[in-house]
Structure formats: C-alpha cells, structure tokens
GROMACS .gro file of C-alpha atoms in nm:
model
  469
    1MET     CA    1   2.346  -6.140   3.246
    2PRO     CA    2   1.961  -6.124   3.254
    3ILE     CA    3   1.788  -6.282   3.552
    4ALA     CA    4   1.519  -6.535   3.466
    5PRO     CA    5   1.202  -6.521   3.683
    6PRO     CA    6   1.183  -6.792   3.954
    7ALA     CA    7   1.036  -7.119   3.825
    8ARG     CA    8   0.689  -7.206   3.947
    9GLN     CA    9   0.715  -7.462   4.225
   10ASP     CA   10   0.471  -7.752   4.285
   11SER     CA   11   0.375  -7.597   4.621
   12GLU     CA   12   0.214  -7.313   4.424
   13ALA     CA   13  -0.033  -7.539   4.245
   14ARG     CA   14  -0.396  -7.438   4.319
   15SER     CA   15  -0.724  -7.623   4.353
   16ILE     CA   16  -0.955  -7.586   4.049
   17LEU     CA   17  -1.274  -7.544   4.262
   18THR     CA   18  -1.159  -7.347   4.566
   19GLY     CA   19  -0.852  -7.165   4.415
   20GLU     CA   20  -0.651  -7.234   4.731
   21PHE     CA   21  -0.294  -7.367   4.721
   22ILE     CA   22  -0.297  -7.744   4.740
   23ASP     CA   23   0.014  -7.735   4.962
   24ARG     CA   24  -0.100  -7.630   5.311
   25ALA     CA   25   0.230  -7.462   5.384
   26ALA     CA   26   0.192  -7.246   5.074
   27GLU     CA   27  -0.164  -7.160   5.176
   28ALA     CA   28  -0.052  -7.063   5.523
   29SER     CA   29   0.223  -6.849   5.377
   30PHE     CA   30  -0.031  -6.672   5.151
   31ARG     CA   31  -0.256  -6.600   5.442
   32ARG     CA   32   0.025  -6.457   5.652
   33ALA     CA   33   0.145  -6.235   5.369
   34THR     CA   34  -0.210  -6.103   5.293
   35TYR     CA   35  -0.325  -6.078   5.653
   36ASP     CA   36  -0.354  -5.697   5.657
   37THR     CA   37  -0.551  -5.685   5.334
   38PHE     CA   38  -0.773  -5.974   5.462
   39CYS     CA   39  -0.852  -5.793   5.782
   40LYS     CA   40  -0.931  -5.470   5.599
   41GLN     CA   41  -1.180  -5.645   5.364
   42GLN     CA   42  -1.340  -5.836   5.654
   43ARG     CA   43  -1.376  -5.519   5.862
   44ILE     CA   44  -1.556  -5.346   5.572
   45LEU     CA   45  -1.780  -5.649   5.524
   46VAL     CA   46  -1.879  -5.656   5.895
   47TRP     CA   47  -1.970  -5.284   5.892
   48ILE     CA   48  -2.181  -5.337   5.586
   49ILE     CA   49  -2.363  -5.620   5.767
   50LEU     CA   50  -2.413  -5.411   6.081
   51LEU     CA   51  -2.546  -5.115   5.883
   52ALA     CA   52  -2.779  -5.342   5.675
   53ALA     CA   53  -2.908  -5.533   5.976
   54GLY     CA   54  -3.127  -5.251   6.101
   55PRO     CA   55  -3.344  -5.204   5.790
   56ILE     CA   56  -3.364  -5.584   5.739
   57ILE     CA   57  -3.483  -5.632   6.093
   58VAL     CA   58  -3.753  -5.362   6.058
   59ALA     CA   59  -3.874  -5.523   5.737
   60ASP     CA   60  -3.885  -5.872   5.899
   61HIS     CA   61  -4.071  -5.727   6.197
   62LEU     CA   62  -4.339  -5.585   5.976
   63LEU     CA   63  -4.374  -5.919   5.803
   64LEU     CA   64  -4.367  -6.127   6.121
   65ARG     CA   65  -4.617  -5.933   6.328
   66GLY     CA   66  -4.906  -6.168   6.243
   67THR     CA   67  -4.717  -6.489   6.288
   68ALA     CA   68  -4.774  -6.752   6.553
   69MET     CA   69  -4.411  -6.725   6.691
   70PRO     CA   70  -4.348  -6.359   6.775
   71ASP     CA   71  -4.166  -6.445   7.100
   72LEU     CA   72  -3.857  -6.563   6.905
   73PHE     CA   73  -3.828  -6.238   6.715
   74LEU     CA   74  -3.639  -6.026   6.967
   75PRO     CA   75  -3.353  -6.268   7.058
   76GLN     CA   76  -3.323  -6.371   6.697
   77ARG     CA   77  -3.284  -6.008   6.585
   78VAL     CA   78  -3.031  -5.930   6.861
   79ILE     CA   79  -2.804  -6.211   6.736
   80HIS     CA   80  -2.773  -6.017   6.405
   81PHE     CA   81  -2.569  -5.762   6.598
   82ILE     CA   82  -2.390  -5.981   6.854
   83ILE     CA   83  -2.211  -6.215   6.615
   84PRO     CA   84  -2.090  -5.938   6.378
   85LEU     CA   85  -1.964  -5.736   6.677
   86LEU     CA   86  -1.769  -6.032   6.818
   87TRP     CA   87  -1.645  -6.089   6.459
   88LEU     CA   88  -1.525  -5.723   6.446
   89ARG     CA   89  -1.356  -5.752   6.784
   90ALA     CA   90  -1.159  -6.053   6.664
   91ILE     CA   91  -1.042  -5.857   6.357
   92ARG     CA   92  -0.937  -5.556   6.563
   93GLY     CA   93  -0.776  -5.775   6.826
   94GLY     CA   94  -0.532  -5.925   6.574
   95ALA     CA   95  -0.686  -6.273   6.583
   96THR     CA   96  -0.557  -6.535   6.337
   97THR     CA   97  -0.721  -6.576   6.001
   98GLU     CA   98  -0.856  -6.913   6.130
   99THR     CA   99  -1.040  -6.742   6.420
  100ILE     CA  100  -1.176  -6.467   6.189
  101ASP     CA  101  -1.291  -6.741   5.946
  102ARG     CA  102  -1.475  -6.914   6.224
  103TRP     CA  103  -1.669  -6.602   6.320
  104ALA     CA  104  -1.759  -6.547   5.955
  105LEU     CA  105  -1.875  -6.910   5.929
  106THR     CA  106  -2.076  -6.873   6.253
  107TYR     CA  107  -2.267  -6.581   6.117
  108ALA     CA  108  -2.321  -6.761   5.782
  109LEU     CA  109  -2.457  -7.065   5.960
  110TYR     CA  110  -2.678  -6.845   6.173
  111LEU     CA  111  -2.824  -6.700   5.855
  112THR     CA  112  -2.885  -7.054   5.738
  113ALA     CA  113  -3.064  -7.150   6.059
  114GLU     CA  114  -3.267  -6.831   6.044
  115THR     CA  115  -3.367  -6.901   5.692
  116PHE     CA  116  -3.482  -7.253   5.787
  117TYR     CA  117  -3.681  -7.094   6.079
  118LEU     CA  118  -3.844  -6.848   5.839
  119MET     CA  119  -3.943  -7.137   5.612
  120THR     CA  120  -4.165  -7.273   5.891
  121LEU     CA  121  -4.337  -6.926   5.910
  122TYR     CA  122  -4.390  -6.881   5.534
  123ARG     CA  123  -4.511  -7.228   5.441
  124ALA     CA  124  -4.725  -7.100   5.160
  125ASP     CA  125  -4.480  -6.836   5.018
  126TYR     CA  126  -4.157  -7.003   4.914
  127GLN     CA  127  -4.103  -6.724   4.659
  128MET     CA  128  -3.999  -6.496   4.954
  129ILE     CA  129  -3.743  -6.747   5.082
  130LEU     CA  130  -3.578  -6.860   4.762
  131PRO     CA  131  -3.442  -6.515   4.663
  132ARG     CA  132  -3.310  -6.471   5.012
  133VAL     CA  133  -3.130  -6.808   4.993
  134ILE     CA  134  -2.982  -6.727   4.653
  135LEU     CA  135  -2.856  -6.390   4.784
  136PHE     CA  136  -2.694  -6.559   5.078
  137ILE     CA  137  -2.530  -6.821   4.861
  138LEU     CA  138  -2.379  -6.568   4.616
  139ALA     CA  139  -2.271  -6.324   4.886
  140GLY     CA  140  -2.126  -6.595   5.104
  141ASN     CA  141  -1.913  -6.735   4.827
  142ILE     CA  142  -1.804  -6.408   4.671
  143PHE     CA  143  -1.761  -6.171   4.969
  144LEU     CA  144  -1.662  -6.411   5.244
  145ASP     CA  145  -1.292  -6.466   5.181
  146ILE     CA  146  -1.279  -6.763   5.423
  147ALA     CA  147  -1.108  -7.099   5.410
  148ALA     CA  148  -1.243  -7.337   5.145
  149ALA     CA  149  -1.349  -7.598   5.409
  150TYR     CA  150  -1.560  -7.334   5.586
  151ARG     CA  151  -1.713  -7.211   5.256
  152LEU     CA  152  -1.800  -7.575   5.172
  153THR     CA  153  -1.968  -7.620   5.510
  154TYR     CA  154  -2.172  -7.312   5.453
  155ASN     CA  155  -2.282  -7.421   5.105
  156VAL     CA  156  -2.373  -7.768   5.220
  157ALA     CA  157  -2.572  -7.635   5.516
  158ILE     CA  158  -2.781  -7.382   5.328
  159PHE     CA  159  -2.829  -7.617   5.032
  160ALA     CA  160  -2.950  -7.896   5.262
  161ALA     CA  161  -3.182  -7.660   5.463
  162THR     CA  162  -3.338  -7.522   5.146
  163THR     CA  163  -3.376  -7.866   4.994
  164VAL     CA  164  -3.562  -7.990   5.302
  165GLY     CA  165  -3.781  -7.679   5.289
  166LEU     CA  166  -3.863  -7.743   4.926
  167ALA     CA  167  -3.934  -8.114   4.982
  168VAL     CA  168  -4.114  -8.104   5.311
  169ILE     CA  169  -4.218  -7.763   5.436
  170PHE     CA  170  -4.350  -7.584   5.132
  171PRO     CA  171  -4.689  -7.722   5.010
  172ILE     CA  172  -4.614  -7.665   4.640
  173ALA     CA  173  -4.653  -7.865   4.319
  174MET     CA  174  -4.385  -8.098   4.195
  175ASP     CA  175  -4.295  -7.896   3.886
  176GLU     CA  176  -4.245  -7.587   4.107
  177ARG     CA  177  -4.026  -7.782   4.341
  178VAL     CA  178  -3.808  -7.908   4.050
  179LEU     CA  179  -3.780  -7.555   3.913
  180ALA     CA  180  -3.687  -7.413   4.252
  181PHE     CA  181  -3.435  -7.693   4.306
  182VAL     CA  182  -3.275  -7.621   3.962
  183ILE     CA  183  -3.252  -7.253   4.045
  184LEU     CA  184  -3.092  -7.344   4.384
  185VAL     CA  185  -2.836  -7.574   4.216
  186VAL     CA  186  -2.746  -7.309   3.955
  187ALA     CA  187  -2.708  -7.045   4.233
  188VAL     CA  188  -2.475  -7.272   4.426
  189GLY     CA  189  -2.272  -7.354   4.111
  190ILE     CA  190  -2.235  -6.981   4.024
  191GLY     CA  191  -2.143  -6.896   4.384
  192VAL     CA  192  -1.878  -7.172   4.404
  193VAL     CA  193  -1.729  -7.086   4.060
  194ALA     CA  194  -1.725  -6.711   4.134
  195GLY     CA  195  -1.576  -6.765   4.476
  196GLY     CA  196  -1.306  -6.999   4.340
  197TRP     CA  197  -1.225  -6.756   4.053
  198LEU     CA  198  -1.179  -6.465   4.292
  199SER     CA  199  -0.964  -6.687   4.513
  200VAL     CA  200  -0.752  -6.776   4.214
  201LEU     CA  201  -0.714  -6.406   4.127
  202ARG     CA  202  -0.608  -6.318   4.485
  203ARG     CA  203  -0.343  -6.585   4.492
  204GLY     CA  204  -0.232  -6.503   4.140
  205GLU     CA  205  -0.169  -6.147   4.246
  206TYR     CA  206   0.021  -6.279   4.551
  207LEU     CA  207   0.236  -6.508   4.332
  208HIS     CA  208   0.305  -6.216   4.092
  209ALA     CA  209   0.403  -5.989   4.374
  210ARG     CA  210   0.630  -6.264   4.522
  211THR     CA  211   0.790  -6.326   4.181
  212LEU     CA  212   0.864  -5.952   4.146
  213GLU     CA  213   1.003  -5.944   4.497
  214ARG     CA  214   1.232  -6.237   4.425
  215ALA     CA  215   1.350  -6.075   4.099
  216ASN     CA  216   1.406  -5.749   4.278
  217LEU     CA  217   1.608  -5.920   4.553
  218ALA     CA  218   1.811  -6.100   4.286
  219LEU     CA  219   1.881  -5.773   4.106
  220ILE     CA  220   1.989  -5.610   4.429
  221GLU     CA  221   2.223  -5.902   4.501
  222GLU     CA  222   2.367  -5.884   4.149
  223ARG     CA  223   2.418  -5.513   4.182
  224ARG     CA  224   2.594  -5.563   4.516
  225ARG     CA  225   2.819  -5.819   4.365
  226ALA     CA  226   2.889  -5.597   4.060
  227GLU     CA  227   2.974  -5.305   4.291
  228GLU     CA  228   3.201  -5.526   4.499
  229ALA     CA  229   3.369  -5.657   4.185
  230SER     CA  230   3.413  -5.298   4.055
  231ALA     CA  231   3.563  -5.184   4.385
  232ALA     CA  232   3.800  -5.485   4.391
  233ARG     CA  233   3.903  -5.415   4.035
  234SER     CA  234   3.973  -5.050   4.115
  235VAL     CA  235   4.181  -5.149   4.419
  236PHE     CA  236   4.369  -5.407   4.208
  237LEU     CA  237   4.442  -5.154   3.937
  238ALA     CA  238   4.560  -4.897   4.183
  239ASN     CA  239   4.787  -5.146   4.359
  240VAL     CA  240   4.928  -5.287   4.038
  241SER     CA  241   4.981  -4.936   3.900
  242HIS     CA  242   5.173  -4.834   4.206
  243GLU     CA  243   5.384  -5.153   4.189
  244LEU     CA  244   5.465  -5.108   3.820
  245ARG     CA  245   5.552  -4.741   3.834
  246THR     CA  246   5.863  -4.782   4.041
  247PRO     CA  247   6.046  -5.037   3.829
  248LEU     CA  248   5.918  -4.873   3.510
  249ASN     CA  249   6.062  -4.535   3.617
  250ALA     CA  250   6.394  -4.711   3.669
  251VAL     CA  251   6.373  -4.867   3.322
  252ILE     CA  252   6.298  -4.525   3.161
  253GLY     CA  253   6.571  -4.354   3.365
  254PHE     CA  254   6.838  -4.603   3.277
  255SER     CA  255   6.735  -4.602   2.912
  256GLU     CA  256   6.768  -4.225   2.909
  257ILE     CA  257   7.118  -4.256   3.045
  258LEU     CA  258   7.207  -4.498   2.773
  259ARG     CA  259   7.028  -4.295   2.503
  260THR     CA  260   7.205  -3.973   2.604
  261GLU     CA  261   7.542  -4.147   2.658
  262MET     CA  262   7.563  -3.966   2.993
  263PHE     CA  263   7.870  -4.167   3.104
  264GLY     CA  264   8.030  -4.198   2.767
  265PRO     CA  265   7.977  -4.364   2.429
  266VAL     CA  266   7.793  -4.695   2.434
  267GLY     CA  267   8.026  -4.831   2.166
  268ASN     CA  268   7.769  -4.944   1.918
  269ALA     CA  269   7.503  -4.729   1.750
  270ARG     CA  270   7.252  -5.017   1.756
  271TYR     CA  271   7.256  -5.011   2.139
  272LYS     CA  272   7.162  -4.644   2.128
  273GLY     CA  273   6.867  -4.732   1.896
  274TYR     CA  274   6.760  -5.000   2.139
  275ALA     CA  275   6.773  -4.747   2.420
  276ASP     CA  276   6.557  -4.509   2.221
  277ASP     CA  277   6.301  -4.790   2.179
  278ILE     CA  278   6.308  -4.881   2.549
  279SER     CA  279   6.257  -4.514   2.651
  280SER     CA  280   5.976  -4.463   2.404
  281SER     CA  281   5.795  -4.784   2.494
  282GLY     CA  282   5.848  -4.729   2.869
  283THR     CA  283   5.709  -4.375   2.838
  284ARG     CA  284   5.403  -4.504   2.661
  285LEU     CA  285   5.354  -4.781   2.917
  286LEU     CA  286   5.392  -4.526   3.203
  287ALA     CA  287   5.129  -4.305   3.040
  288LEU     CA  288   4.891  -4.606   3.022
  289ILE     CA  289   4.952  -4.692   3.386
  290ASP     CA  290   4.891  -4.332   3.486
  291ASP     CA  291   4.558  -4.340   3.300
  292LEU     CA  292   4.461  -4.670   3.468
  293LEU     CA  293   4.553  -4.527   3.809
  294HIS     CA  294   4.349  -4.206   3.742
  295LEU     CA  295   4.049  -4.413   3.620
  296SER     CA  296   4.061  -4.653   3.916
  297ARG     CA  297   4.068  -4.358   4.161
  298ILE     CA  298   3.774  -4.193   3.988
  299GLU     CA  299   3.568  -4.513   3.985
  300GLY     CA  300   3.654  -4.579   4.347
  301GLY     CA  301   3.553  -4.223   4.450
  302GLU     CA  302   3.903  -4.157   4.567
  303ALA     CA  303   3.993  -3.881   4.326
  304ASN     CA  304   4.090  -3.574   4.534
  305MET     CA  305   3.971  -3.278   4.320
  306VAL     CA  306   4.055  -2.919   4.434
  307ALA     CA  307   3.853  -2.679   4.234
  308GLU     CA  308   3.991  -2.340   4.153
  309TRP     CA  309   3.927  -2.061   3.902
  310ILE     CA  310   4.143  -2.123   3.600
  311ASP     CA  311   4.224  -1.855   3.338
  312VAL     CA  312   4.114  -2.032   3.022
  313ASP     CA  313   4.305  -1.810   2.785
  314ALA     CA  314   4.641  -1.867   2.959
  315ALA     CA  315   4.580  -2.237   3.024
  316LEU     CA  316   4.483  -2.319   2.663
  317ALA     CA  317   4.764  -2.118   2.520
  318GLU     CA  318   5.010  -2.319   2.730
  319TRP     CA  319   4.849  -2.661   2.661
  320VAL     CA  320   4.792  -2.606   2.292
  321GLY     CA  321   5.149  -2.474   2.253
  322ALA     CA  322   5.284  -2.787   2.417
  323PHE     CA  323   5.080  -3.006   2.187
  324ALA     CA  324   5.149  -2.813   1.865
  325PRO     CA  325   5.476  -3.005   1.775
  326GLN     CA  326   5.294  -3.338   1.792
  327ALA     CA  327   5.021  -3.211   1.555
  328SER     CA  328   5.280  -3.058   1.326
  329ALA     CA  329   5.466  -3.387   1.309
  330ARG     CA  330   5.148  -3.555   1.182
  331GLY     CA  331   5.096  -3.276   0.924
  332GLN     CA  332   4.790  -3.139   1.103
  333THR     CA  333   4.682  -2.782   1.173
  334LEU     CA  334   4.604  -2.696   1.536
  335ASP     CA  335   4.405  -2.377   1.572
  336LEU     CA  336   4.296  -2.191   1.887
  337ALA     CA  337   3.975  -1.997   1.833
  338PRO     CA  338   3.947  -1.645   1.993
  339LEU     CA  339   3.822  -1.668   2.352
  340PRO     CA  340   3.592  -1.426   2.541
  341PRO     CA  341   3.793  -1.180   2.746
  342GLY     CA  342   3.849  -1.264   3.111
  343LEU     CA  343   3.710  -1.618   3.071
  344ALA     CA  344   3.760  -1.846   3.369
  345VAL     CA  345   3.627  -2.187   3.475
  346ARG     CA  346   3.609  -2.351   3.815
  347PHE     CA  347   3.781  -2.692   3.787
  348ASP     CA  348   4.065  -2.891   3.921
  349ARG     CA  349   4.366  -2.761   3.723
  350GLN     CA  350   4.549  -3.098   3.681
  351ALA     CA  351   4.220  -3.271   3.598
  352LEU     CA  352   4.127  -3.010   3.333
  353ARG     CA  353   4.484  -3.034   3.177
  354HIS     CA  354   4.459  -3.407   3.173
  355ALA     CA  355   4.109  -3.404   3.019
  356PHE     CA  356   4.194  -3.137   2.762
  357THR     CA  357   4.516  -3.313   2.649
  358GLY     CA  358   4.318  -3.638   2.640
  359LEU     CA  359   4.076  -3.480   2.389
  360LEU     CA  360   4.361  -3.335   2.182
  361SER     CA  361   4.541  -3.666   2.178
  362ASN     CA  362   4.219  -3.839   2.062
  363ALA     CA  363   4.164  -3.577   1.793
  364THR     CA  364   4.518  -3.598   1.654
  365GLY     CA  365   4.522  -3.976   1.672
  366PHE     CA  366   4.199  -4.013   1.463
  367THR     CA  367   4.240  -3.725   1.220
  368GLN     CA  368   4.405  -3.790   0.889
  369ARG     CA  369   4.730  -3.623   0.783
  370GLY     CA  370   4.661  -3.265   0.670
  371GLY     CA  371   4.350  -3.238   0.884
  372THR     CA  372   4.253  -2.950   1.104
  373ILE     CA  373   4.185  -2.947   1.476
  374THR     CA  374   4.016  -2.639   1.631
  375VAL     CA  375   4.010  -2.563   2.008
  376GLY     CA  376   3.772  -2.310   2.148
  377PHE     CA  377   3.517  -2.219   2.407
  378ASP     CA  378   3.142  -2.185   2.354
  379THR     CA  379   2.987  -1.953   2.611
  380GLY     CA  380   2.651  -2.112   2.552
  381SER     CA  381   2.315  -1.973   2.426
  382GLY     CA  382   1.963  -2.103   2.367
  383GLY     CA  383   1.985  -2.363   2.648
  384VAL     CA  384   2.327  -2.490   2.538
  385SER     CA  385   2.583  -2.521   2.820
  386SER     CA  386   2.907  -2.331   2.822
  387ALA     CA  387   3.172  -2.576   2.706
  388LEU     CA  388   3.535  -2.619   2.608
  389TYR     CA  389   3.543  -2.801   2.277
  390VAL     CA  390   3.792  -2.982   2.059
  391ARG     CA  391   3.672  -3.013   1.698
  392ASP     CA  392   3.834  -3.204   1.410
  393ASN     CA  393   3.749  -3.281   1.052
  394GLY     CA  394   3.835  -3.655   1.070
  395PRO     CA  395   3.621  -3.947   0.957
  396GLY     CA  396   3.373  -3.907   1.245
  397ILE     CA  397   3.200  -4.172   1.461
  398ALA     CA  398   2.880  -4.363   1.405
  399PRO     CA  399   2.600  -4.237   1.645
  400GLU     CA  400   2.538  -4.583   1.778
  401THR     CA  401   2.906  -4.610   1.877
  402ILE     CA  402   2.934  -4.288   2.069
  403GLU     CA  403   2.776  -4.415   2.392
  404ARG     CA  404   3.023  -4.702   2.413
  405LEU     CA  405   3.316  -4.463   2.414
  406HIS     CA  406   3.244  -4.363   2.774
  407ARG     CA  407   3.332  -4.724   2.882
  408PRO     CA  408   3.696  -4.820   2.936
  409PHE     CA  409   3.878  -5.008   2.653
  410GLU     CA  410   3.593  -4.943   2.411
  411GLN     CA  411   3.707  -4.824   2.063
  412PHE     CA  412   3.496  -4.719   1.771
  413ASP     CA  413   3.738  -4.861   1.519
  414ALA     CA  414   3.988  -5.121   1.636
  415HIS     CA  415   4.202  -5.102   1.324
  416THR     CA  416   4.228  -4.721   1.338
  417ALA     CA  417   4.282  -4.728   1.715
  418ARG     CA  418   4.575  -4.967   1.678
  419GLY     CA  419   4.726  -4.739   1.415
  420SER     CA  420   4.698  -4.443   1.641
  421GLY     CA  421   4.827  -4.617   1.952
  422GLY     CA  422   4.499  -4.585   2.138
  423TRP     CA  423   4.403  -4.803   2.435
  424GLY     CA  424   4.043  -4.702   2.473
  425LEU     CA  425   4.107  -4.518   2.800
  426GLY     CA  426   4.120  -4.158   2.678
  427LEU     CA  427   3.754  -4.064   2.654
  428PRO     CA  428   3.644  -4.271   2.961
  429LEU     CA  429   3.907  -4.087   3.163
  430VAL     CA  430   3.796  -3.752   3.031
  431HIS     CA  431   3.434  -3.852   3.109
  432GLY     CA  432   3.531  -3.948   3.468
  433LEU     CA  433   3.730  -3.635   3.528
  434ALA     CA  434   3.441  -3.422   3.403
  435LEU     CA  435   3.188  -3.590   3.629
  436ALA     CA  436   3.418  -3.566   3.928
  437ASN     CA  437   3.426  -3.188   3.877
  438GLY     CA  438   3.051  -3.140   3.818
  439ALA     CA  439   3.084  -3.119   3.440
  440ARG     CA  440   3.005  -3.371   3.165
  441LEU     CA  441   3.154  -3.492   2.837
  442ASP     CA  442   2.944  -3.452   2.519
  443ILE     CA  443   3.046  -3.604   2.190
  444SER     CA  444   2.874  -3.530   1.856
  445SER     CA  445   2.986  -3.664   1.524
  446PRO     CA  446   2.796  -3.656   1.196
  447THR     CA  447   2.950  -3.951   1.017
  448GLY     CA  448   3.206  -3.839   0.763
  449ARG     CA  449   3.207  -3.474   0.884
  450GLY     CA  450   3.438  -3.486   1.186
  451THR     CA  451   3.397  -3.503   1.556
  452GLU     CA  452   3.336  -3.247   1.838
  453ALA     CA  453   3.406  -3.330   2.195
  454ARG     CA  454   3.285  -3.083   2.456
  455ILE     CA  455   3.354  -3.053   2.830
  456ALA     CA  456   3.025  -2.889   2.939
  457PHE     CA  457   3.045  -2.684   3.260
  458ALA     CA  458   2.771  -2.601   3.510
  459PRO     CA  459   2.656  -2.235   3.482
  460GLU     CA  460   2.800  -2.143   3.820
  461ALA     CA  461   3.142  -2.280   3.717
  462VAL     CA  462   3.190  -2.029   3.433
  463ARG     CA  463   3.253  -1.655   3.439
  464TRP     CA  464   3.392  -1.392   3.203
  465GLU     CA  465   3.406  -1.013   3.180
  466ASN     CA  466   3.074  -0.969   3.012
  467SER     CA  467   2.881  -1.219   3.227
  468ALA     CA  468   2.637  -1.119   3.490
  469ALA     CA  469   2.867  -1.261   3.756
   0.00000   0.00000   0.00000
C-alpha cells in the first residue's frame, strides 16, 4: 500500500518574522542537523570580512587623517581583524552554534559602535554614514545566519545608534532628518523581511529533507517486511509441499493398484471408475505441489541449478515426442521446426525440460481444437537474442495483461484458464527457472493472432556448428 508522507507536527510551526521554529526543541534539532552547512557558510563569510577589511581600513585612514581623534584609529582598525579571527577559530574548533552566533553578534555590535563613533567625526556629512548603516543592516540580516534574538539585538542597536545620530549629532534640517529616518526604517524592514524569508527557506528545505528521509526509512521498513513475508511464504510452501507429497504419493499408488486390479477384480466397475478419478486428480494435485515447491525454492534462492551443455535437437525431439499424444488428443498439430546443426545451450537439464514442457502445456491449454503449435529455435540476428520458442495460433493475450503473467496465480482469462485446468503457475515458474539460469522469458502476442513464448539465452550460453565459438 502507498505510504503517506508524515503529517506536519505543531513543533514544526515557524515564526512569521524570524522564520525560526517556535518550538525550541525543533529549532535545536534543526541547528544540529544543519551544523556542517552552517559552519561552512560562516567560514566563507568570515574570510570575506577579513579580505574586505584591508581596503576598507585604507579608505577610512585616508578619510580620517585630518580628524581630531587620530589616536583611536590604530586600535579600532586592529579590532576589525581580531574579532573575525576569533570567530573563525571558534568555527574551526567545532564550537556550538550558540558560541559562533555570539562571535557574529560581537562583530556586528562592534560595527554599530564604530558607526556611532564615526558619526561624531562626520557631524556635517551624514550622507556618508547613512549608506554605511543601510549596508550593515541588510548584510547583517541576510548574510548572518544567527539566532533571531541576536539578529534582533543587532537591529535594535544599530537602529538606536543611527536614530540618536540623526536626532542629536548631525546638524541637519528637520525634513532631511525625517527622510533619513524613513530610509532607515525601510532598510530595517527590508532586512528583517529578507532575513526571515531566507530563514523560512532554510528550514523549509530541512523539513523537506526530513520528510524524504522519513518516507525513505518507511519504504525500507516496508521492503524488509515484504522480504520477510516472502521468505516466510516460501518456507511455508516448501514445508507444506513436502508434507503433502508423502500421503499424496500413497493415495496415487493405492488408486493405481485399484485401477489396474493388481490383486484381483474389485467386484464393481464403478469402483474402478472412482479409482481412475482418484489417480487422475491425485496426479494433477501432485503436479501442482511440485510446481509450488519449485517456485518456492526459486523465490527463496535455494534452487540448485547445475548448468551443462544440452543437445537441443535430441532434447526437443524427446520432449516434443512425449507431448505429442496430449496435443493429438486435443486435435492440435504439434510441429518441430528444423534446428541448426550441432545446436547446444548451457542450462540445467531438468530446469530446461520443466520450462519447455510448461510452455507446451500452456500453449496446448489455450489453443483451440484444430490449432497449430510450432516449436523451434531462433539463433538471433539484428540484436535479437538466441531463443527457444513455442508459438501457437490461439486467441492471443492483451498487451496490458502480459506483464501480470510473470506473477504467480495470475491468469489472463479466468474462464479459459478454468477450462484448461490452469493454476496460473506455469509461466511464473518458467520465468523463475529462466532467471535462475541466466536467461529470460519473453512473451509476445498480437491479440487475435496467437502467442509466442521465448526462452532467450545469453550469447555465451549458445553454440552451434556454424557459430564463431
């Protein structure tokens, strides 16, 4: 039965603003599961900061040379390297996501403090500070994949510092302050929304991967159970078959004694008729049990196949000759097409006999009276495999039904099958015997124009006088 995807649990609900799981345990599970990816992204971010710090410091130095506070320049610039290096060390040292988040927040807050410091240096030029603040806000929300509480702290800090700068430090007109404040609010809004959206995407991918993992584990478990059930069924069939064969052989043997009147007349002709029925029914039941036993052994991988080179001409002549009376009794013609000289196939002899007689039995059972059954061997050409075939001119099989015939107890026409005495085991058994010997069973049947069943052999399992071998 199909497996439904796991239902979404309440613990997987996410915050609208931050995108994080509302359930702290679910959030912690997400961070543990994505730790390696998180560290990789953080490491790349830190290296970008370290590589960008040099040019930024040079630019600031050129701008700050004429300021009144040059003594703070050197230690302030050094911190741009110290904090990222400590941040990188925490990442490489396998620190927790909480510790890595704290280093990211420390650097973000340092940028906020530095920005506020620069405001005091550029009192008359807020246009140089505002773009810097907007860049920090957007980058901090989008690229810093840190906890929502830390991201909120950063946003509040830089928003408050810039607001104070606009209200107190910068000597600008009111309309400019309002415009700058609106730009700042829009930047914070965009940063928060973008950061929350990316957070939602990351957790959505995590939930999708976890759903696929759950479904995969469920499928693996179902497959294991199915294999165990199949193995148990095969063992059961094998045991039952063995247990039934002994008493059934006794029934058939005693019915044969009565039918042949081995120890004298039975006294009433009706008893002899009953004995005939018992023997016939017992023989049919024994054949069914034998097929079940063979099938269970093949499915359980216990079929002991001993491959040998078989003379196809002699084998087919023997098997077709043994089957000819049955076909004649049904008013059918059984023909053996000419075979290539010296033809031989590598196969288990008993398995090939069983498979071939199974195909013949199927053909005679489903071909009308007066029909023709042809047996032959196609040596293959144009990419077609060499194959032993049994072809009839019966009613044929619908294409959509052919695939089902490889499964036990499947029949393409239940009414016809009952009339022919079929159990739906013939073709599955042939299919299993073919696979166990490195061959395959192919069935083709243009509806209304007969059926052709082929046991296709591997190239190395066929040889004849004119072959390269």
